[in-house]
GROMACS .gro file of C-alpha atoms in nm:
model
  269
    1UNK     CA    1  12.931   8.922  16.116
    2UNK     CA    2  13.084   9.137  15.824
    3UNK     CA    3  13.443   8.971  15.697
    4UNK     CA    4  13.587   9.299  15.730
    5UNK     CA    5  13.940   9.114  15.615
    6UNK     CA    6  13.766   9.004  15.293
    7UNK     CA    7  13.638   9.381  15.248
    8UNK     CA    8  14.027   9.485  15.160
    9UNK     CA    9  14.115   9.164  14.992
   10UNK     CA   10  14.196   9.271  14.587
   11UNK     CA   11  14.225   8.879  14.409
   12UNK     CA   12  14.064   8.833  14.100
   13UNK     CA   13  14.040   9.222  14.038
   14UNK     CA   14  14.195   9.414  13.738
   15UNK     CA   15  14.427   9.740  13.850
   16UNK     CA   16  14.562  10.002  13.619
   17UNK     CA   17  14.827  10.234  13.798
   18UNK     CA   18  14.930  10.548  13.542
   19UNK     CA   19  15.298  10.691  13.700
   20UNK     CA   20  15.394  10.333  13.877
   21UNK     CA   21  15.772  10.378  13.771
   22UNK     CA   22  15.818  10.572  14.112
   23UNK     CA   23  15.689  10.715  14.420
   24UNK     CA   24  15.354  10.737  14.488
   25UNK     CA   25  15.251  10.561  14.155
   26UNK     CA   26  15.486  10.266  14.231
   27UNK     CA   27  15.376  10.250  14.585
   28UNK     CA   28  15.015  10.261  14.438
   29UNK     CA   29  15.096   9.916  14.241
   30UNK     CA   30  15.285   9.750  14.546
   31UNK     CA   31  14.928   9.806  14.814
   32UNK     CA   32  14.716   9.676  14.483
   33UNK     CA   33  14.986   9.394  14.422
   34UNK     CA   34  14.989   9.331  14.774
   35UNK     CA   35  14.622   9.247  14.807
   36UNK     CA   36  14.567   9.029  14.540
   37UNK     CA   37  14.534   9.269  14.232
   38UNK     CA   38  14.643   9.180  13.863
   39UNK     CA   39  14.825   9.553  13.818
   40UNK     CA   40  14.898   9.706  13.500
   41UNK     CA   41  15.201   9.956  13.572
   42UNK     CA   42  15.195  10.205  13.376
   43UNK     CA   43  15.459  10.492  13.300
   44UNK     CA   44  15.688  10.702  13.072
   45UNK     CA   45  15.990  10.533  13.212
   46UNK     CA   46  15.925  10.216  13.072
   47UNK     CA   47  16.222  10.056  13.267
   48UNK     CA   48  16.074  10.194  13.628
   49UNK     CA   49  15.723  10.044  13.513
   50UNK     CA   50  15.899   9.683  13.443
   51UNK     CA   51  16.104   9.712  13.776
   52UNK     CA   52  15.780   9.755  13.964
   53UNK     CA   53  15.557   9.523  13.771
   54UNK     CA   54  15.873   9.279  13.861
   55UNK     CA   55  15.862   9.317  14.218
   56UNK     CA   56  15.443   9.272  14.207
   57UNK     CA   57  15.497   8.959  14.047
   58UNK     CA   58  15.693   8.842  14.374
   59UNK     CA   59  15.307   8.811  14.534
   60UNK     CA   60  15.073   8.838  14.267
   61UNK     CA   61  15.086   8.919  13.895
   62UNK     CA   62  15.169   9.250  13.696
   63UNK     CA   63  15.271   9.351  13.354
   64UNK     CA   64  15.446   9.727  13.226
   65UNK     CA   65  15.318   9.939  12.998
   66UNK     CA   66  15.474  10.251  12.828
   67UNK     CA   67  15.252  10.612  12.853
   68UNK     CA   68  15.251  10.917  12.812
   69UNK     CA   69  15.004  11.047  13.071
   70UNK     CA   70  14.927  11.350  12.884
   71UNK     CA   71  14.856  11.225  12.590
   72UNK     CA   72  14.453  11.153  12.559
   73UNK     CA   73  14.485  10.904  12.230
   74UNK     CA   74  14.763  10.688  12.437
   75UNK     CA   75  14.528  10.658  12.792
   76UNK     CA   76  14.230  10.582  12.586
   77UNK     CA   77  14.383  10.281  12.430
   78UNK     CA   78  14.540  10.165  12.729
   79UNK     CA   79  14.188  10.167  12.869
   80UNK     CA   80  14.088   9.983  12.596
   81UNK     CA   81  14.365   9.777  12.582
   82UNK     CA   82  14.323   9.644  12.959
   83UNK     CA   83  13.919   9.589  12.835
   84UNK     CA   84  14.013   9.390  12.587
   85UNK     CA   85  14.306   9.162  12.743
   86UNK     CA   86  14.116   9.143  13.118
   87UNK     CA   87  13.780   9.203  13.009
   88UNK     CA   88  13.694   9.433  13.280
   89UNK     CA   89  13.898   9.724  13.446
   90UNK     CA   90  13.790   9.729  13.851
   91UNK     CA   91  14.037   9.986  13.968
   92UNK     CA   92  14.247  10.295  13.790
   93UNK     CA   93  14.438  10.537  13.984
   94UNK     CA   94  14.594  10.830  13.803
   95UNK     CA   95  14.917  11.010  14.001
   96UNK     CA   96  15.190  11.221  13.721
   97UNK     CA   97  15.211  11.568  13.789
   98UNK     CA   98  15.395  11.845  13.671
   99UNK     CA   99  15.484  12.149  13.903
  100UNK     CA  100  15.712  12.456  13.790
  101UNK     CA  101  15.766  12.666  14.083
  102UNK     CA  102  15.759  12.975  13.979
  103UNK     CA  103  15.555  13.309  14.103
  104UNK     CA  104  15.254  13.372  13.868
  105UNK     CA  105  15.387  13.693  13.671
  106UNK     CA  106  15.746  13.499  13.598
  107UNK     CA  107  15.539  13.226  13.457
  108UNK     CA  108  15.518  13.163  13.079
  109UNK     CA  109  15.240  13.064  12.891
  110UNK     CA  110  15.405  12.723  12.787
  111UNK     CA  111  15.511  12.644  13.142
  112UNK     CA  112  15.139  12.728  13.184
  113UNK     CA  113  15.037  12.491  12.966
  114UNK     CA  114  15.276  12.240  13.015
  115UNK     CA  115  15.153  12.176  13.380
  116UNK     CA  116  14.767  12.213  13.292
  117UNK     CA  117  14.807  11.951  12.997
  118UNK     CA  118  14.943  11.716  13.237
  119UNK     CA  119  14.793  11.777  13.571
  120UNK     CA  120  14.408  11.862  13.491
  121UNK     CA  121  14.354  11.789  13.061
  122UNK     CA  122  14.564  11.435  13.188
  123UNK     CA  123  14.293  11.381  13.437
  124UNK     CA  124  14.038  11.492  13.253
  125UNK     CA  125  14.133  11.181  12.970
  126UNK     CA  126  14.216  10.920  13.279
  127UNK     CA  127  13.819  11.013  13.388
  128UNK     CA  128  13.684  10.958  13.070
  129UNK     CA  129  13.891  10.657  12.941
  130UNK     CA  130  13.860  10.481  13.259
  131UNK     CA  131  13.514  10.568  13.294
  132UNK     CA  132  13.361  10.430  12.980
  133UNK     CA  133  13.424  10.069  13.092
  134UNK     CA  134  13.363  10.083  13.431
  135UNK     CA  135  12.958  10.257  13.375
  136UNK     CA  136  12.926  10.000  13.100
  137UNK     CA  137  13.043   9.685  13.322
  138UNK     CA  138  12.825   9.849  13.624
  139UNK     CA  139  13.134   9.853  13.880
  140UNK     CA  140  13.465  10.016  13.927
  141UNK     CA  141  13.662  10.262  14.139
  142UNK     CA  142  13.885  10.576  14.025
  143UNK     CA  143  14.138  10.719  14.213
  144UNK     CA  144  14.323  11.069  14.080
  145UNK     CA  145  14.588  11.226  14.268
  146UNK     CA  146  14.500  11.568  14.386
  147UNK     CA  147  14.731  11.782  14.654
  148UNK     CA  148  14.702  11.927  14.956
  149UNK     CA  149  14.735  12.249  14.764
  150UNK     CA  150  14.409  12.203  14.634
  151UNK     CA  151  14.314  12.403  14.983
  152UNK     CA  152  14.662  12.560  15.072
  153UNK     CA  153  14.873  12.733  14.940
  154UNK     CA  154  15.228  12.924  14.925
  155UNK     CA  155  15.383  13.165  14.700
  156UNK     CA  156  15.527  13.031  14.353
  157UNK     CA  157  15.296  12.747  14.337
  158UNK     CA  158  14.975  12.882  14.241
  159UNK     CA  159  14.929  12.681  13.866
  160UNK     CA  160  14.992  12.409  14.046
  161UNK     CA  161  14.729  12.418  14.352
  162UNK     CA  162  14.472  12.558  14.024
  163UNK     CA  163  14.564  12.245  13.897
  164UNK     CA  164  14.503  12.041  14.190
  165UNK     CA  165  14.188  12.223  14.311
  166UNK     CA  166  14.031  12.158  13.931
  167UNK     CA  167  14.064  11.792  13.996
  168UNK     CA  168  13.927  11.752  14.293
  169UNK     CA  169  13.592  11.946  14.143
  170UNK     CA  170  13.637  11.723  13.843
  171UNK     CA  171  13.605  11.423  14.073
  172UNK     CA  172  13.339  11.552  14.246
  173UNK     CA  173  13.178  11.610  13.945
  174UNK     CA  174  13.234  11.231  13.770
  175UNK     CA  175  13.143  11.066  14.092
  176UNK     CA  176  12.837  11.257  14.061
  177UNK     CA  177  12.771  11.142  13.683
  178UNK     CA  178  12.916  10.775  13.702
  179UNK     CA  179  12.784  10.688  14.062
  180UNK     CA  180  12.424  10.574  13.932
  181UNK     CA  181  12.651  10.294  13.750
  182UNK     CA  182  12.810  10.184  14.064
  183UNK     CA  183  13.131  10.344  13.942
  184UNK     CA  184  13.323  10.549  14.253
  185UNK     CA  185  13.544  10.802  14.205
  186UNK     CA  186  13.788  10.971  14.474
  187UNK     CA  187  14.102  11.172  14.489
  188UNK     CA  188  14.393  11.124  14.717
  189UNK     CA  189  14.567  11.468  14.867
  190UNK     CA  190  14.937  11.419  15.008
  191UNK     CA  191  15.111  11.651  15.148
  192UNK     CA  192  15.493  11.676  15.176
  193UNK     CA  193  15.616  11.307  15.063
  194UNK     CA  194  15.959  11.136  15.044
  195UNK     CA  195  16.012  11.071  14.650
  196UNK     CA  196  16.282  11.118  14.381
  197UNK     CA  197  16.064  11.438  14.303
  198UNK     CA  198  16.088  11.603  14.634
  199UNK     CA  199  16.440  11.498  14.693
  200UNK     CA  200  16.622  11.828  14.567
  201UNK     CA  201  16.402  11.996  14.853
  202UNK     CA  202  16.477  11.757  15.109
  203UNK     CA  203  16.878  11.762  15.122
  204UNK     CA  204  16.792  12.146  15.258
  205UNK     CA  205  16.783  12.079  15.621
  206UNK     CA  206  16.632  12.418  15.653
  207UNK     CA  207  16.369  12.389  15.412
  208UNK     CA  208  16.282  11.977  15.546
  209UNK     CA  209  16.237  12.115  15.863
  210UNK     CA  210  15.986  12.386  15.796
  211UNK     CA  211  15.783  12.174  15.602
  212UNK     CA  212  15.770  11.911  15.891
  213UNK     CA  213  15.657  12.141  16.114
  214UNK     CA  214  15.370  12.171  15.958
  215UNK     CA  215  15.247  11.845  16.024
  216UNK     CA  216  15.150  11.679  16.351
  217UNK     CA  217  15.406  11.381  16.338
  218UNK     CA  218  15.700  11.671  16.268
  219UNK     CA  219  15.805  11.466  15.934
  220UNK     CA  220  15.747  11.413  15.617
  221UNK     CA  221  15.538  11.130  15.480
  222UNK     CA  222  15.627  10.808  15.289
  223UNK     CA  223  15.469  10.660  14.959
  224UNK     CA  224  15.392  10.366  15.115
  225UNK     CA  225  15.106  10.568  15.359
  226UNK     CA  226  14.985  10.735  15.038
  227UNK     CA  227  14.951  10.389  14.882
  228UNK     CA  228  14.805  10.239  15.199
  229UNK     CA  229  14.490  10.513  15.127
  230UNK     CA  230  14.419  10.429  14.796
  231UNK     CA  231  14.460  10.094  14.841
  232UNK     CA  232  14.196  10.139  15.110
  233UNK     CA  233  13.968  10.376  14.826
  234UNK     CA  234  14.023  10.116  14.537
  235UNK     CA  235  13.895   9.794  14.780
  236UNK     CA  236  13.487   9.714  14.891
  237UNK     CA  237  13.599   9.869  15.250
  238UNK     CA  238  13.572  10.226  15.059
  239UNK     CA  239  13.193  10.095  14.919
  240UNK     CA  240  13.033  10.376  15.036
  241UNK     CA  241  13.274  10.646  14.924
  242UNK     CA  242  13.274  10.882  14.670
  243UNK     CA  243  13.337  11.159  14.589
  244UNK     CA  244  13.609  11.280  14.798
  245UNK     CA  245  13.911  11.415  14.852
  246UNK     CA  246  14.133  11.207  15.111
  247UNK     CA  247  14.377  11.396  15.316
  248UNK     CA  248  14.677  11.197  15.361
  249UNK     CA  249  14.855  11.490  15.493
  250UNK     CA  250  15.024  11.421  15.839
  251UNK     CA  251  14.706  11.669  15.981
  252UNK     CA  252  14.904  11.984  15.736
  253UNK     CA  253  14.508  12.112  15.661
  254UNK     CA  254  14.429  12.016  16.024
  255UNK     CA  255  14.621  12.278  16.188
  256UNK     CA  256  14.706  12.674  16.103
  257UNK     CA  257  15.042  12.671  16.098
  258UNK     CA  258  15.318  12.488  16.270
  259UNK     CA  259  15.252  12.331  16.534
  260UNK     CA  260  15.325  12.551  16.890
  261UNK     CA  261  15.530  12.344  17.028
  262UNK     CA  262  15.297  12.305  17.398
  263UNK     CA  263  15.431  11.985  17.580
  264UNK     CA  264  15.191  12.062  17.889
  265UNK     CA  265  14.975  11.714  17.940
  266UNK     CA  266  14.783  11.817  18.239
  267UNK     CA  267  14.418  11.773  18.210
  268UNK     CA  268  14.288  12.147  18.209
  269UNK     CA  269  14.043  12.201  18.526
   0.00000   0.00000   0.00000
């Protein structure tokens, strides 16, 4: 019988996280950490990325590294730089993002660019840096962090779902090109989740409650269930995955709308 425990178990492997200071990112390192990985936390805040590598080191091992995820040089030689010290990379998961909320005619063409350099040219380098080794070593999973938005959207975030629905076409695309080197690529979509980033939004009672609604649990999520699903993409139980784009959305794209509020649990005759 299949040792479906072993399937999820991480020791021995080699784990770059780009954005592991906080939220998702951090929660990213903690699942890889968890299960056995060696985790190279990487971030901007260089002090977020050492507080996180820190707490990984409670149950396995980790080390911080200072990025700029929108800067192609800087991810290439952190690629190379993992290579080199590890000798192999086996799993890189990408999650900065940039969104300025703003309707599409008030937007200027340097808040424009701002979130495109990050969001899509940032995942555009992560593919490519990360990439290289993995096709050459014959093994390796990729995880980028798309959005919901990639396939809903609102008013005043419409550079922001472009960016998200470009990556998950770009990882379609790369799982298509790398996949005859046993290389997998996947993207993640959350929906509304509890971070420092979000937290402006959610101290509006008004505005937290709408958004819940739109799920089927009535609540937002939590890092730790977006870090559960790449965990899950980044071990051997995801083998046979590629290609995607995981909703971990509390059902948001499930439904149209909030939900209607039936409580009726008869059986319907």
């Amino acid at each position: 019988m299949q040792d479906y425990r072993k399937l999820f178990d991480l020791s021995g492997k080699t784990a770059v996280v780009i954005g592991a200071a906080s939220g998702i990112g951090k929660a990213a390192a903690e699942a890889l950490g968890s299960l056995g990985a060696y985790v190279v936390c990487a971030d901007a805040d260089i002090d977020g990325a050492k507080a996180t590598a820190d707490e990984i080191n409670s149950v396995s091992e980790a080390e911080a590294v200072e990025i700029d995820a929108a800067d192609g040089k800087q991810i290439e030689a952190l690629a190379a730089d993992v290579v080199r010290a590890r000798r192999v990379v086996d799993v890189a998961v990408s999650t900065p993002a940039l969104n300025i909320r703003k309707l599409i005619m008030d937007y200027t063409e340097e808040e424009y660019d701002r979130v495109m350099t990050l969001n899509l040219k940032g995942t555009f380098h992560f593919l490519r840096a990360f990439g290289r080794p993995m096709q050459q070593q014959g093994s390796g999973s990729i995880i980028a962090c798309s959005s919901m938005r990639a396939v809903t959207i609102e008013p005043g975030l419409g550079i922001y779902a472009a960016s998200k629905s470009g990556i998950a076409q770009m990882v379609r695309a790369f799982a298509a090109e790398v996949g005859p080197y046993n290389v997998r690529v996947n993207a993640i979509m959350p929906s509304i989740i509890e971070t420092k980033l979000t937290a402006p939004i959610k101290e509006r009672a008004d505005i937290y409650n709408v958004y819940a609604a739109h799920t089927v649990f009535n609540r937002w999520g939590q890092p730790s269930e977006v870090g559960a699903a790449i965990a899950f993409l980044a071990s051997d139980a995801a083998s046979y995955i590629s290609g995607s784009s995981l909703s971990v959305d509390g059902g948001w794209t499930a439904v149209d709308g909030p939900p209607t509020g039936l409580t009726s649990t008869r059986p319907s005759t």
